[in-house]
CSV table of C-alpha atoms and ligand atoms in Angstrom, one decimal:
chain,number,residue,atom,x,y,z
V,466,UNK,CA,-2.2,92.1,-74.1
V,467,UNK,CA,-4.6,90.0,-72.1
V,468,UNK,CA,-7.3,87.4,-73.6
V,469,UNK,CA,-9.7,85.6,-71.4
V,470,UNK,CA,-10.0,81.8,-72.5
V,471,UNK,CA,-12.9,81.3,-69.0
V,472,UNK,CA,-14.3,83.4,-66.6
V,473,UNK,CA,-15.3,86.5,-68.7
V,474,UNK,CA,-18.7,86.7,-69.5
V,475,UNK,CA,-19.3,84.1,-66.8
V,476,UNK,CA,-18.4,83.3,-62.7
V,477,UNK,CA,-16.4,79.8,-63.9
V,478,UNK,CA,-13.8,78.5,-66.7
V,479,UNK,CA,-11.2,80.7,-65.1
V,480,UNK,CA,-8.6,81.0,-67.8
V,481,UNK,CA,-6.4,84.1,-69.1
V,482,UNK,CA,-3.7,85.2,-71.5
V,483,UNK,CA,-1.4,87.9,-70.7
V,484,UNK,CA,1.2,87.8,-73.6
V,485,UNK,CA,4.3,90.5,-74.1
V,486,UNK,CA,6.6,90.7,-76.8
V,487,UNK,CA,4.2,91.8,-79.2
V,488,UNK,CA,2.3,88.8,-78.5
V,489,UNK,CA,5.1,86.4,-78.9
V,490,UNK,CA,5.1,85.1,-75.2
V,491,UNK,CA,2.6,84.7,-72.8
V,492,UNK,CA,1.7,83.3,-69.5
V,493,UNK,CA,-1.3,81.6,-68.7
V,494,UNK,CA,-3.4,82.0,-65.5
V,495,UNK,CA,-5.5,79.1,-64.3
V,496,UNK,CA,-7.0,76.5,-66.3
V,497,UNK,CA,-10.6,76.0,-64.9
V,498,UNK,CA,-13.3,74.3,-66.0
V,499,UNK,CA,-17.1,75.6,-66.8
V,500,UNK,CA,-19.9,74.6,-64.2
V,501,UNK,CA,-23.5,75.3,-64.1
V,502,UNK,CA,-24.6,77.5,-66.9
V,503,UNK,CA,-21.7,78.3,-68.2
V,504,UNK,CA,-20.9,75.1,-69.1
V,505,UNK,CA,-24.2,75.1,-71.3
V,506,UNK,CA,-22.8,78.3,-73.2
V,507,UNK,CA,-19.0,76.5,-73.4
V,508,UNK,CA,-20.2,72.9,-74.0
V,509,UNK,CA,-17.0,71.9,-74.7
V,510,UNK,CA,-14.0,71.8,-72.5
V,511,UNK,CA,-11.1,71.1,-74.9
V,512,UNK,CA,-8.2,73.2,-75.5
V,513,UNK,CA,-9.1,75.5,-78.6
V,514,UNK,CA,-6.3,78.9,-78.6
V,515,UNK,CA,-3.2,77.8,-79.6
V,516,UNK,CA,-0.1,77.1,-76.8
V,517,UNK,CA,2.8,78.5,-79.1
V,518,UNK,CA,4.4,81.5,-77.1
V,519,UNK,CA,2.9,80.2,-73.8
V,520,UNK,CA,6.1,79.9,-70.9
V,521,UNK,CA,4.6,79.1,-68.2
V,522,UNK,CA,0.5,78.6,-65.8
V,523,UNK,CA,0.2,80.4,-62.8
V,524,UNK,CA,-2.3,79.2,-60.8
V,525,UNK,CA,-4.2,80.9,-58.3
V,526,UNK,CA,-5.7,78.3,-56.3
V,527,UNK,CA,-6.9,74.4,-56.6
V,528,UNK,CA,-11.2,75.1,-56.9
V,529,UNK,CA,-12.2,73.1,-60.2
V,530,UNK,CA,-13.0,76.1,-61.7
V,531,UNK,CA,-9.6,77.2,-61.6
V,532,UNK,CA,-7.8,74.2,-62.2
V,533,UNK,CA,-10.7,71.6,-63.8
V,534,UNK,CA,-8.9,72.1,-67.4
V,535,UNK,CA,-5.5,70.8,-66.4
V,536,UNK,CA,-6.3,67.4,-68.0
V,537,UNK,CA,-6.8,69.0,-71.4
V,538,UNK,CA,-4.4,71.2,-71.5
V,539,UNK,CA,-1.8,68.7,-71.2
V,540,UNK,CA,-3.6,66.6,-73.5
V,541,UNK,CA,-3.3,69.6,-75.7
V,542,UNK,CA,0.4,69.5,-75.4
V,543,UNK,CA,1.4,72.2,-72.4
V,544,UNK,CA,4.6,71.2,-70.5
V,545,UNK,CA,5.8,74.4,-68.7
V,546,UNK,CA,6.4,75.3,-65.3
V,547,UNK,CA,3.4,75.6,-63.5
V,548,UNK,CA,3.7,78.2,-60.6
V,549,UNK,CA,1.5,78.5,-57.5
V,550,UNK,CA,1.7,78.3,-53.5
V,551,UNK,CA,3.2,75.8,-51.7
V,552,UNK,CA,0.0,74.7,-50.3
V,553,UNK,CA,-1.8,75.0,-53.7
V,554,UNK,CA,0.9,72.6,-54.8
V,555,UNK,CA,0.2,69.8,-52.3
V,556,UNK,CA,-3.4,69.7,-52.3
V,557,UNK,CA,-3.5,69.8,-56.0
V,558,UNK,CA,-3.0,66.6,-56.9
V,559,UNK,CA,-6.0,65.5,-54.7
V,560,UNK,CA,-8.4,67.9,-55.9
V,561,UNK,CA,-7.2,66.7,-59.5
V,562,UNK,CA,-7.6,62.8,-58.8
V,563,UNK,CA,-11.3,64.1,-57.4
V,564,UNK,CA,-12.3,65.6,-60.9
V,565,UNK,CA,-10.7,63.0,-63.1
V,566,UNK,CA,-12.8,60.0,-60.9
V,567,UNK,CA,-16.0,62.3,-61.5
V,568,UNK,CA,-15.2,63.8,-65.1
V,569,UNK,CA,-12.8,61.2,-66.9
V,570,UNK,CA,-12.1,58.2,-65.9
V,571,UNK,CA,-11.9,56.1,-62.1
V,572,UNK,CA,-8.7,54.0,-63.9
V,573,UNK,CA,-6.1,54.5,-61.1
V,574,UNK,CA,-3.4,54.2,-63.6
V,575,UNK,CA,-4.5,57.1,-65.7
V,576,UNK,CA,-5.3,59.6,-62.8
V,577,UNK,CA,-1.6,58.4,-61.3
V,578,UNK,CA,0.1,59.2,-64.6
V,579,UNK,CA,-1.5,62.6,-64.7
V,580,UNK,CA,-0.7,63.1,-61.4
V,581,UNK,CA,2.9,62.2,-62.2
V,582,UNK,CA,2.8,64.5,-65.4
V,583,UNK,CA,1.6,67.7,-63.0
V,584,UNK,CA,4.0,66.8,-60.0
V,585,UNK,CA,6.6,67.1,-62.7
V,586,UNK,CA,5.6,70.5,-63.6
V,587,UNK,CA,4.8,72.1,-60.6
V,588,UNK,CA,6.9,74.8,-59.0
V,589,UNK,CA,5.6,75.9,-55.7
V,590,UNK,CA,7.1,79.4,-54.9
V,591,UNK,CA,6.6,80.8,-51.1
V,592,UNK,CA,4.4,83.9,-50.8
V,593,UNK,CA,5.7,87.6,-50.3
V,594,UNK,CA,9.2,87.0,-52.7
V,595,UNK,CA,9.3,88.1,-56.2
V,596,UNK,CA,10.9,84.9,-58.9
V,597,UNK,CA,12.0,85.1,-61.8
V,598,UNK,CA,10.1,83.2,-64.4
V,599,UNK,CA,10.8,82.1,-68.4
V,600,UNK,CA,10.8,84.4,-71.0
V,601,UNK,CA,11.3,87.2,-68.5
V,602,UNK,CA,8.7,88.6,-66.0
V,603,UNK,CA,8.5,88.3,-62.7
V,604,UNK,CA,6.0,87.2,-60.2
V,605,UNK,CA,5.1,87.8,-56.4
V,606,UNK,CA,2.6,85.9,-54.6
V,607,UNK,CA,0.4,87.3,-52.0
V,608,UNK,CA,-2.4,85.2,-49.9
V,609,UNK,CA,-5.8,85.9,-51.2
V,610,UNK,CA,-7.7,85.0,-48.5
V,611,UNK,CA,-10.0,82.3,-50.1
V,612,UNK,CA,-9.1,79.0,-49.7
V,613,UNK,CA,-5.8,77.6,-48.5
V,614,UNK,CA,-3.0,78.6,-50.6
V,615,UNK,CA,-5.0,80.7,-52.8
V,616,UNK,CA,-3.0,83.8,-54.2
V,617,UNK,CA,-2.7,86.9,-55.6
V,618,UNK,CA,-0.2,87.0,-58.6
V,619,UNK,CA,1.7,90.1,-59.2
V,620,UNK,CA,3.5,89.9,-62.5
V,621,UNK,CA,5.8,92.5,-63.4
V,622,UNK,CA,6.8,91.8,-67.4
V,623,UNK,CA,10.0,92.7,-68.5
V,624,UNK,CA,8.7,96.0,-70.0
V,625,UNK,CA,8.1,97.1,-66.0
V,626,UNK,CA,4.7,97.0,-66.3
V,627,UNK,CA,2.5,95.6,-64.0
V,628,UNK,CA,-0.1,93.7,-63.9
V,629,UNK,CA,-2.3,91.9,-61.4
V,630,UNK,CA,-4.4,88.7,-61.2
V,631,UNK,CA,-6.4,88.4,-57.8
V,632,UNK,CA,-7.7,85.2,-59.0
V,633,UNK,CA,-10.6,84.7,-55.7
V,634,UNK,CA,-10.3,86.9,-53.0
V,635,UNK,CA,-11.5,86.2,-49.4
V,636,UNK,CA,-13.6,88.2,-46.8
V,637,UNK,CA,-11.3,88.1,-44.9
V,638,UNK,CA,-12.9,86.3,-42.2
V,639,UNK,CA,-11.7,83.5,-42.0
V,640,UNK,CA,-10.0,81.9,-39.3
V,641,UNK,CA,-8.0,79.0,-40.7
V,642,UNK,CA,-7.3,81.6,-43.6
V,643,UNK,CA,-4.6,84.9,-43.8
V,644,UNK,CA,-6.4,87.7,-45.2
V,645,UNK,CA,-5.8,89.0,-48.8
V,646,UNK,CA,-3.1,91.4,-49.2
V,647,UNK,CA,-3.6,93.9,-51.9
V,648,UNK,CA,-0.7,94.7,-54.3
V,649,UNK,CA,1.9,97.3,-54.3
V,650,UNK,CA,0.7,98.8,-57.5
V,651,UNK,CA,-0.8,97.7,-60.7
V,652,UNK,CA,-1.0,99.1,-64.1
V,653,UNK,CA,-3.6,96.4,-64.7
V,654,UNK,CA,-5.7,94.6,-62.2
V,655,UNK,CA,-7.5,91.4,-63.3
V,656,UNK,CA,-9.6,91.4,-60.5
V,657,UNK,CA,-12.8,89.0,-59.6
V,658,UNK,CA,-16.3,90.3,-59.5
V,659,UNK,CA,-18.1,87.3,-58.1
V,660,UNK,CA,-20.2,89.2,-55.5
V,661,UNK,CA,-19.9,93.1,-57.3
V,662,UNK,CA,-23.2,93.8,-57.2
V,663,UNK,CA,-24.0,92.8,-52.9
V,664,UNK,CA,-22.9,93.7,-49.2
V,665,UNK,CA,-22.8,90.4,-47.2
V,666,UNK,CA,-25.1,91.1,-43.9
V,667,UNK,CA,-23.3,92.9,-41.3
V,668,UNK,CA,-20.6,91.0,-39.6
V,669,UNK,CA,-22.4,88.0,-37.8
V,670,UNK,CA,-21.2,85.8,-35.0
V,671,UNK,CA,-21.0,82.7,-37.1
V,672,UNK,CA,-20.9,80.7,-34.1
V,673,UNK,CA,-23.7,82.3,-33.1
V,674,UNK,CA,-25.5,81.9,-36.2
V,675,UNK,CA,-24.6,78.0,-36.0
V,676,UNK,CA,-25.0,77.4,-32.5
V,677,UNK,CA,-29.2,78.3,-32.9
V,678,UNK,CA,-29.5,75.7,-35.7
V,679,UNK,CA,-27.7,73.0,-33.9
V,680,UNK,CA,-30.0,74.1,-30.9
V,681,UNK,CA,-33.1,73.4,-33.0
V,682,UNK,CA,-31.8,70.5,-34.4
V,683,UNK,CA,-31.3,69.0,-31.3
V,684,UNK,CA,-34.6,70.4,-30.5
V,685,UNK,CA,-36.6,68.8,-33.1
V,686,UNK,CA,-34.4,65.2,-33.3
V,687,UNK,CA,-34.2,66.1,-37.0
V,688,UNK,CA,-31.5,65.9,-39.6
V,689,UNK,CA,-29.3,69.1,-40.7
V,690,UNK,CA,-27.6,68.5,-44.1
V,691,UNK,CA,-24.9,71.3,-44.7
V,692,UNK,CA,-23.7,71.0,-48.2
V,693,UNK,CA,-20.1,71.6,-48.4
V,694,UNK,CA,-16.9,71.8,-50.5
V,695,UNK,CA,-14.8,69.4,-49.4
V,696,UNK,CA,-11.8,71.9,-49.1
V,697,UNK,CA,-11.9,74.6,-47.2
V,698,UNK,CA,-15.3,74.7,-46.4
V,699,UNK,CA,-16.0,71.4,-43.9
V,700,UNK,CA,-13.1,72.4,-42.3
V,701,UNK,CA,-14.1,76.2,-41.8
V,702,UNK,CA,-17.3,74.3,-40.6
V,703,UNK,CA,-15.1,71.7,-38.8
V,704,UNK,CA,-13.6,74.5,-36.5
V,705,UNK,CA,-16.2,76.8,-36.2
V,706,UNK,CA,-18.1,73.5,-34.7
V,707,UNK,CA,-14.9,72.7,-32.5
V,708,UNK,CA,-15.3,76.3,-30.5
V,709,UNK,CA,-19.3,75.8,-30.0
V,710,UNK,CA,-18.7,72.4,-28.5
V,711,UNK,CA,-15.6,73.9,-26.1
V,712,UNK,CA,-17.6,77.1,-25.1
V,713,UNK,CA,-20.5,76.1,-24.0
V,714,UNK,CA,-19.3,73.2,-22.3
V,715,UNK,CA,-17.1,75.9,-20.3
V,716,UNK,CA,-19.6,78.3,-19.7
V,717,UNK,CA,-22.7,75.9,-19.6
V,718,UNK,CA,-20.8,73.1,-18.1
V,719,UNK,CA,-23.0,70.2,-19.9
V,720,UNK,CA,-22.0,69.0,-22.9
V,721,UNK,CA,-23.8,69.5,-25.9
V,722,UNK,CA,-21.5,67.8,-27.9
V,723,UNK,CA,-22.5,64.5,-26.4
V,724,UNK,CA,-26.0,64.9,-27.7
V,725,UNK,CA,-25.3,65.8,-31.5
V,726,UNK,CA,-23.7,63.8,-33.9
V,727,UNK,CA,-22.0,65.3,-36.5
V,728,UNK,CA,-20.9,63.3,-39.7
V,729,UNK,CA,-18.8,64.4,-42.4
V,730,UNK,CA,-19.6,61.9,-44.9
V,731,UNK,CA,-16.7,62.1,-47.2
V,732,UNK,CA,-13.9,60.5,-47.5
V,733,UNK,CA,-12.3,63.8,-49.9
V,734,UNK,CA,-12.9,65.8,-47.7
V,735,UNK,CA,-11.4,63.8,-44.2
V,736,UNK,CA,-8.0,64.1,-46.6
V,737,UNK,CA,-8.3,67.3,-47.1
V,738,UNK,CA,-8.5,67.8,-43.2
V,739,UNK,CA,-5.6,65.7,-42.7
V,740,UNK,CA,-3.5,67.8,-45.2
V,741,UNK,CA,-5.4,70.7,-43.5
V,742,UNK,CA,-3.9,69.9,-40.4
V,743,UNK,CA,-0.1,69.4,-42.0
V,744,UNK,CA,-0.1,73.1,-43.3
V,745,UNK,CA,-1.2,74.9,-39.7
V,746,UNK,CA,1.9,77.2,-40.8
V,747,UNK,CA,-0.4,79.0,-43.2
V,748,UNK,CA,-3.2,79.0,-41.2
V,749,UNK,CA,-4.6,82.4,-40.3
V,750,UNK,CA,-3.9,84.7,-36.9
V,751,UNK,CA,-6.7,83.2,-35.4
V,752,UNK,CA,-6.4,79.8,-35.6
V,753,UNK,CA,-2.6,80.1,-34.5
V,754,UNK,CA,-4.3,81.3,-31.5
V,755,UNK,CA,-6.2,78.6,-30.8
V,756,UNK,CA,-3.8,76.4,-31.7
V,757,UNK,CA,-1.5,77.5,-28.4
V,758,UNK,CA,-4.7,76.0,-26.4
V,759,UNK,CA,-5.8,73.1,-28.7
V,760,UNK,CA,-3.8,71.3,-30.6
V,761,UNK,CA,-6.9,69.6,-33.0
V,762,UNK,CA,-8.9,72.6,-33.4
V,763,UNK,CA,-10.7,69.9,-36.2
V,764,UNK,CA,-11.0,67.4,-34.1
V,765,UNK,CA,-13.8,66.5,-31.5
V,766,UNK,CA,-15.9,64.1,-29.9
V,767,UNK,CA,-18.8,63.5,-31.2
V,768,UNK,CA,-17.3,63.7,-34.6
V,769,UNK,CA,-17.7,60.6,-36.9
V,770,UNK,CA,-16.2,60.4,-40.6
V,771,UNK,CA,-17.7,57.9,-43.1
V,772,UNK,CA,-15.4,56.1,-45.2
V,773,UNK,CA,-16.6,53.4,-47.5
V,774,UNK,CA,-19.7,53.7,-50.0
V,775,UNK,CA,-21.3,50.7,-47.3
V,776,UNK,CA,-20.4,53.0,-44.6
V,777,UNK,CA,-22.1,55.7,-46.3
V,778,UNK,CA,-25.4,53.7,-47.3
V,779,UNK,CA,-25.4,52.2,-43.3
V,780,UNK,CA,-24.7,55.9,-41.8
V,781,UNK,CA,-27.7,57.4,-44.1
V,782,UNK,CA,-30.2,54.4,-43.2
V,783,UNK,CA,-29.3,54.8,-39.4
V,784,UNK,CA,-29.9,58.8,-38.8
V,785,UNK,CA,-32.9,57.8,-41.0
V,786,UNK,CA,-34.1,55.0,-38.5
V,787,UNK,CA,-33.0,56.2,-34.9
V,788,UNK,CA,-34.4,59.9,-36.1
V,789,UNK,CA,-31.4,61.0,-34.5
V,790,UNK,CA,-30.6,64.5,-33.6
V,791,UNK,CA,-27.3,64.9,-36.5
V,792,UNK,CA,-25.6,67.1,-39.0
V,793,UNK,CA,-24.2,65.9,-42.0
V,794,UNK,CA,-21.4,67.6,-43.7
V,795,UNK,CA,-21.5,66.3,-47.5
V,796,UNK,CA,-20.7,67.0,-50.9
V,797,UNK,CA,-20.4,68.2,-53.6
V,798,UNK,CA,-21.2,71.8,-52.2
V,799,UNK,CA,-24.0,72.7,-54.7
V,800,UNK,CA,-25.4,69.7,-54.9
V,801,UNK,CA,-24.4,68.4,-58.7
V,802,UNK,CA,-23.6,65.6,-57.0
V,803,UNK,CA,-22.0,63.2,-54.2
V,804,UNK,CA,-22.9,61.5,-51.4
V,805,UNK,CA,-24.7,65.2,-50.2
V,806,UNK,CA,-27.8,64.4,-52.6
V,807,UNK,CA,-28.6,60.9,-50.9
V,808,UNK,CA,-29.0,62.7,-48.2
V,809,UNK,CA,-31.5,65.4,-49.6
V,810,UNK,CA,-33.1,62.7,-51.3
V,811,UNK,CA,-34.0,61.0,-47.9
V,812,UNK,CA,-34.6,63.9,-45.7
V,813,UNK,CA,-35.7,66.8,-48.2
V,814,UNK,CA,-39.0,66.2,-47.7
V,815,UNK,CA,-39.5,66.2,-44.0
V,816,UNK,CA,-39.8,69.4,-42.2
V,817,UNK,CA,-37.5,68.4,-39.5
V,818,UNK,CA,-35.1,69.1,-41.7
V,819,UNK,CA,-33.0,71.7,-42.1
V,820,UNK,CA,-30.4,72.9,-45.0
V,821,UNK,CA,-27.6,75.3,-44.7
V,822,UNK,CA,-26.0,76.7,-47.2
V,823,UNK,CA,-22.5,77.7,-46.5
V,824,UNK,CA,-21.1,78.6,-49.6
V,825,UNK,CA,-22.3,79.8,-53.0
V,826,UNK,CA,-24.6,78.4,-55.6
V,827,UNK,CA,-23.9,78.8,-58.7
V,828,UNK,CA,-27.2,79.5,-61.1
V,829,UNK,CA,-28.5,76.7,-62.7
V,830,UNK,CA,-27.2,74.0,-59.6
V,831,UNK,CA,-30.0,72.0,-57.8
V,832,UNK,CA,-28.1,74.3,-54.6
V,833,UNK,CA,-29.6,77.2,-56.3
V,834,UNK,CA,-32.9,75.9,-56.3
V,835,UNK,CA,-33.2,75.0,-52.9
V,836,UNK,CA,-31.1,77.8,-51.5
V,837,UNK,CA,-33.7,80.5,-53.4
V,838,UNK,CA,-36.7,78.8,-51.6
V,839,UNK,CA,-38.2,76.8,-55.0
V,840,UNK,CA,-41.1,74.4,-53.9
V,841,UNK,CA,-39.2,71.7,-55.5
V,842,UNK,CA,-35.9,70.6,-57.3
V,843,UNK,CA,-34.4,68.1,-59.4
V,844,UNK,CA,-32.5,65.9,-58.6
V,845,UNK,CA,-30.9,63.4,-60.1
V,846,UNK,CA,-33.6,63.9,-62.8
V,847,UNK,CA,-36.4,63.2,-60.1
V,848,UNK,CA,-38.3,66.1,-58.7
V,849,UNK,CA,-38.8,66.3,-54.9
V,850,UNK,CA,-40.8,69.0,-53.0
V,851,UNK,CA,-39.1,70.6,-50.3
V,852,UNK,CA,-40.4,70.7,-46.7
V,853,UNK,CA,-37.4,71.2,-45.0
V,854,UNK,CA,-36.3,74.6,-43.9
V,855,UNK,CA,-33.2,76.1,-45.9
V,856,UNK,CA,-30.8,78.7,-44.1
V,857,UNK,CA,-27.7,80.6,-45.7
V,858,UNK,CA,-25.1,81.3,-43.5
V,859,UNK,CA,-23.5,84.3,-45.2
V,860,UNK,CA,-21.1,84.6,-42.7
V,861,UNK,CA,-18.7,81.8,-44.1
V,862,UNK,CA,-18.5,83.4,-47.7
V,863,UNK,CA,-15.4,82.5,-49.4
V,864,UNK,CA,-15.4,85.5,-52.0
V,865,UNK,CA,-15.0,89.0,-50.4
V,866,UNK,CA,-18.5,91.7,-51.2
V,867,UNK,CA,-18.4,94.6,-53.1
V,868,UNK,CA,-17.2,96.3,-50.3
V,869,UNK,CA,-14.4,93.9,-49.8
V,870,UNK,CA,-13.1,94.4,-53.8
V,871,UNK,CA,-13.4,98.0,-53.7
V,872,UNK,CA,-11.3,98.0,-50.7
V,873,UNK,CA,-9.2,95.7,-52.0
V,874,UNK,CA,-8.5,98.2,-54.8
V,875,UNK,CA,-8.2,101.3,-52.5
V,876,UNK,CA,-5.5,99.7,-50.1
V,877,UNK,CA,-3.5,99.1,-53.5
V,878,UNK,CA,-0.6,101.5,-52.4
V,879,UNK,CA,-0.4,103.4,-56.1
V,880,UNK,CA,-3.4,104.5,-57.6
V,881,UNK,CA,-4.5,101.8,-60.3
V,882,UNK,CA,-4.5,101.9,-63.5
V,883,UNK,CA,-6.7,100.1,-65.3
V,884,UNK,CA,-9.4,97.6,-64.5
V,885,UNK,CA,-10.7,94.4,-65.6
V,886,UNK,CA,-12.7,92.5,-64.0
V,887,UNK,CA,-14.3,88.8,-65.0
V,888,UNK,CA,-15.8,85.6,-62.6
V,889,UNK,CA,-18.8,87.8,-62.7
V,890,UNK,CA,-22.1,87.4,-64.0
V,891,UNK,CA,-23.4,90.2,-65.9
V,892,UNK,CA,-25.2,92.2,-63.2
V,893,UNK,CA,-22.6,92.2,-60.0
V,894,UNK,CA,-20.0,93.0,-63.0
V,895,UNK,CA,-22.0,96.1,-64.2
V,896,UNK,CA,-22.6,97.2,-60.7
V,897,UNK,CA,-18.8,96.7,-59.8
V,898,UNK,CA,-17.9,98.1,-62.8
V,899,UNK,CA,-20.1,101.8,-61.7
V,900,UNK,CA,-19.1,101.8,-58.2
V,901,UNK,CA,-15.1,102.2,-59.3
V,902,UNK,CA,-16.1,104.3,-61.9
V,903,UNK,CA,-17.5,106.2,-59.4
V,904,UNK,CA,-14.0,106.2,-57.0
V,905,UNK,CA,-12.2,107.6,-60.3
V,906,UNK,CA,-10.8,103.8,-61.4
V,907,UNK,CA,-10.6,103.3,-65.4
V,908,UNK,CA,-12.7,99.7,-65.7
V,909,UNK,CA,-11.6,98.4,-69.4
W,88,ZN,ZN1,-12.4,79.8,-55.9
């Protein structure tokens, strides 16, 4: 039996129930919390079902809304095994000390101890091996293709049947990433319907796509903010920016590089590099490639990194005063908050400017104002009209398109059985849920 404690009628709050033994024991996958409008419809964030029965938390992979409820549920008494990748498993504890400093509390001592508390609990299993796990089923972990060390869960229960969790699944094009892997079979496939309902525009050169807009920046002296996740995203960005700067000084022989500056103004996310950079043995075919030829595919030049909230305050006022040609990587990546909206503050006004979205925006999020062309958007409770020119480059999607779930689904070796699929809104799910239809798939 499956019940959904997140990420059913919604995109975030990831958080399901598959119990066996005529309910008696259960697993739990993920533990996220609500963002956006969601969180108006689920308010509070406390632990309300009951944990009797539960033997263990799979988790899929570390984004917030996957993982924000931790706090609570330990708070609520959980102390099983928590199973995930081994990469999910190192950079956990940093995305957790991230959402405790915005959410909870900044006391060091309290974010270490529930560090400590997780660390304890945390099992990290290597992908492609089924496990054993308490009270009996089994699980197999499979790269999903959306952030580093996200997964696919396989669970087979001790009844034999199957049943599969694809948490977020990737485009599968990203470099630094492996592609998802669909499962052998699945009786029941829990599967994500974030984009159900779109195709993502033919597959672009996303150097391409980023090389014209650090052209115009350059050309017009002017500021390009590029809102980004921390993890996984700057670094996509990080490397994608690394092969513009090494190609066209090969085949141009002048360095652009010299005359851009780009800033990632986060100290999060310079960590997450840095851990980035430990794990190259998950990084995808690609990258391994490069990584013959360059050993800092992350790394370059004209790259600064801001540390210190002073460092932060001088960086913003010089780009502001030297009008230099510059893009700024910031957070958070829809613009809820971070060191990203100081930016906007200062530049979203000036048509010089240009924003890039690189990721997506949940409704409700000052990032989905601006990214859906709005004259103006809150922020911070002040308005601001927007003069600066907003670009989305689609190519750097973490979640997979329609396309990319129903093939997902197709490429499961045995025919699936049943469907259900949640972290969707309403429409993408009900267009998703008439496409498999469609194909012959039962969507429960
Ligand atoms: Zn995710």
């Amino acid at each position: 039996m499956l019940t959904h404690h997140g990420a059913y009628d919604g995109v975030t709050g990831s958080c399901h129930q598959l119990s066996w033994n005529n309910g008696r024991s259960s697993l739990l996958v993920d533990c996220g919390i609500f963002q956006g409008s969601d969180a108006k419809k689920h308010p509070n964030p406390e632990i309300e079902f009951s944990l009797k029965g539960i033997k263990s938390l799979l988790l899929t992979h570390v984004h917030i809304d996957h993982v924000g409820r931790l706090p609570y549920l330990l708070a609520a008494g959980f102390e099983q095994p928590i199973y995930c990748s081994e990469p999910t498993a190192k950079l956990l504890p940093m995305v957790m000390e991230d959402a405790l400093k915005i959410g909870f509390t900044r006391s060091k001592r309290l974010i270490a101890k529930f560090n400590h508390q997780i660390r304890k609990l945390l099992r990290p299993l290597p992908y492609h091996v089924w496990q054993e796990i308490p009270g009996g089923p089994k699980v197999r972990l499979l790269p999903a293709g959306h952030v580093l060390g996200s997964t696919i869960f396989e669970v087979e229960l001790p009844d034999g049947k199957r049943v599969v969790f694809s948490g977020d699944i990737g485009a599968g094009t990203n470099p630094l990433l492996n592609p998802p892997v669909s499962p052998e079979k699945a009786d029941l496939l829990i599967l994500e319907s974030t984009y159900g309902d779109k195709l993502h525009p033919p597959k672009i050169d996303r150097q391409a796509e980023l090389e014209k807009i650090i052209r115009r920046t350059l050309e017009d002296r002017g500021v390009t903010i590029i809102p980004a996740f921390s993890l996984g995203r700057t670094q996509a960005l990080l490397y994608e920016l690394n092969g513009i700067f090494e190609r066209v000084q090969e085949t141009e022989h002048h360095t652009l590089m010299k005359q851009i500056d780009v800033i990632v103004d986060s100290p999060l996310a310079s960590r997450f590099t840095s851990l980035y950079k430990e794990m190259q043995d998950h990084w995808g075919e690609e990258a391994q490639t490069i990584l013959q030829t360059d050993d800092q595919p992350l790394v370059f030049e004209n790259l600064t990194t801001v540390g210190s909230h002073t460092e932060h305050k001088e960086t913003l006022n010089y780009v502001d005063k030297h009008e230099l040609p510059a893009i700024v990587i910031a957070g958070s990546g829809m613009c809820t908050g971070g060191r990203v909206m100081n930016y906007l503050k200062r530049f979203i006004g000036d048509p010089r400017t240009d924003i890039v979205f690189a990721g997506y925006q949940a409704g409700g999020t000052p990032g989905n104002y601006i990214a859906r062309g709005s004259d103006w958007v809150r922020l911070d409770g002040r308005k601001y009209t927007i003069k600066a020119d907003v670009h989305q480059l689609t190519g750097y999607s973490a979640h997979g398109d329609q396309s990319d779930l129903i093939r997902f689904v197709e490429e499961t070796k045995e025919p699936v059985g049943e469907i259900r699929l949640v972290h969707g809104d309403y429409g993408p799910k009900r267009t998703l849920t008439s496409k498999l239809t469609e194909r012959g798939y039962k969507v429960i």
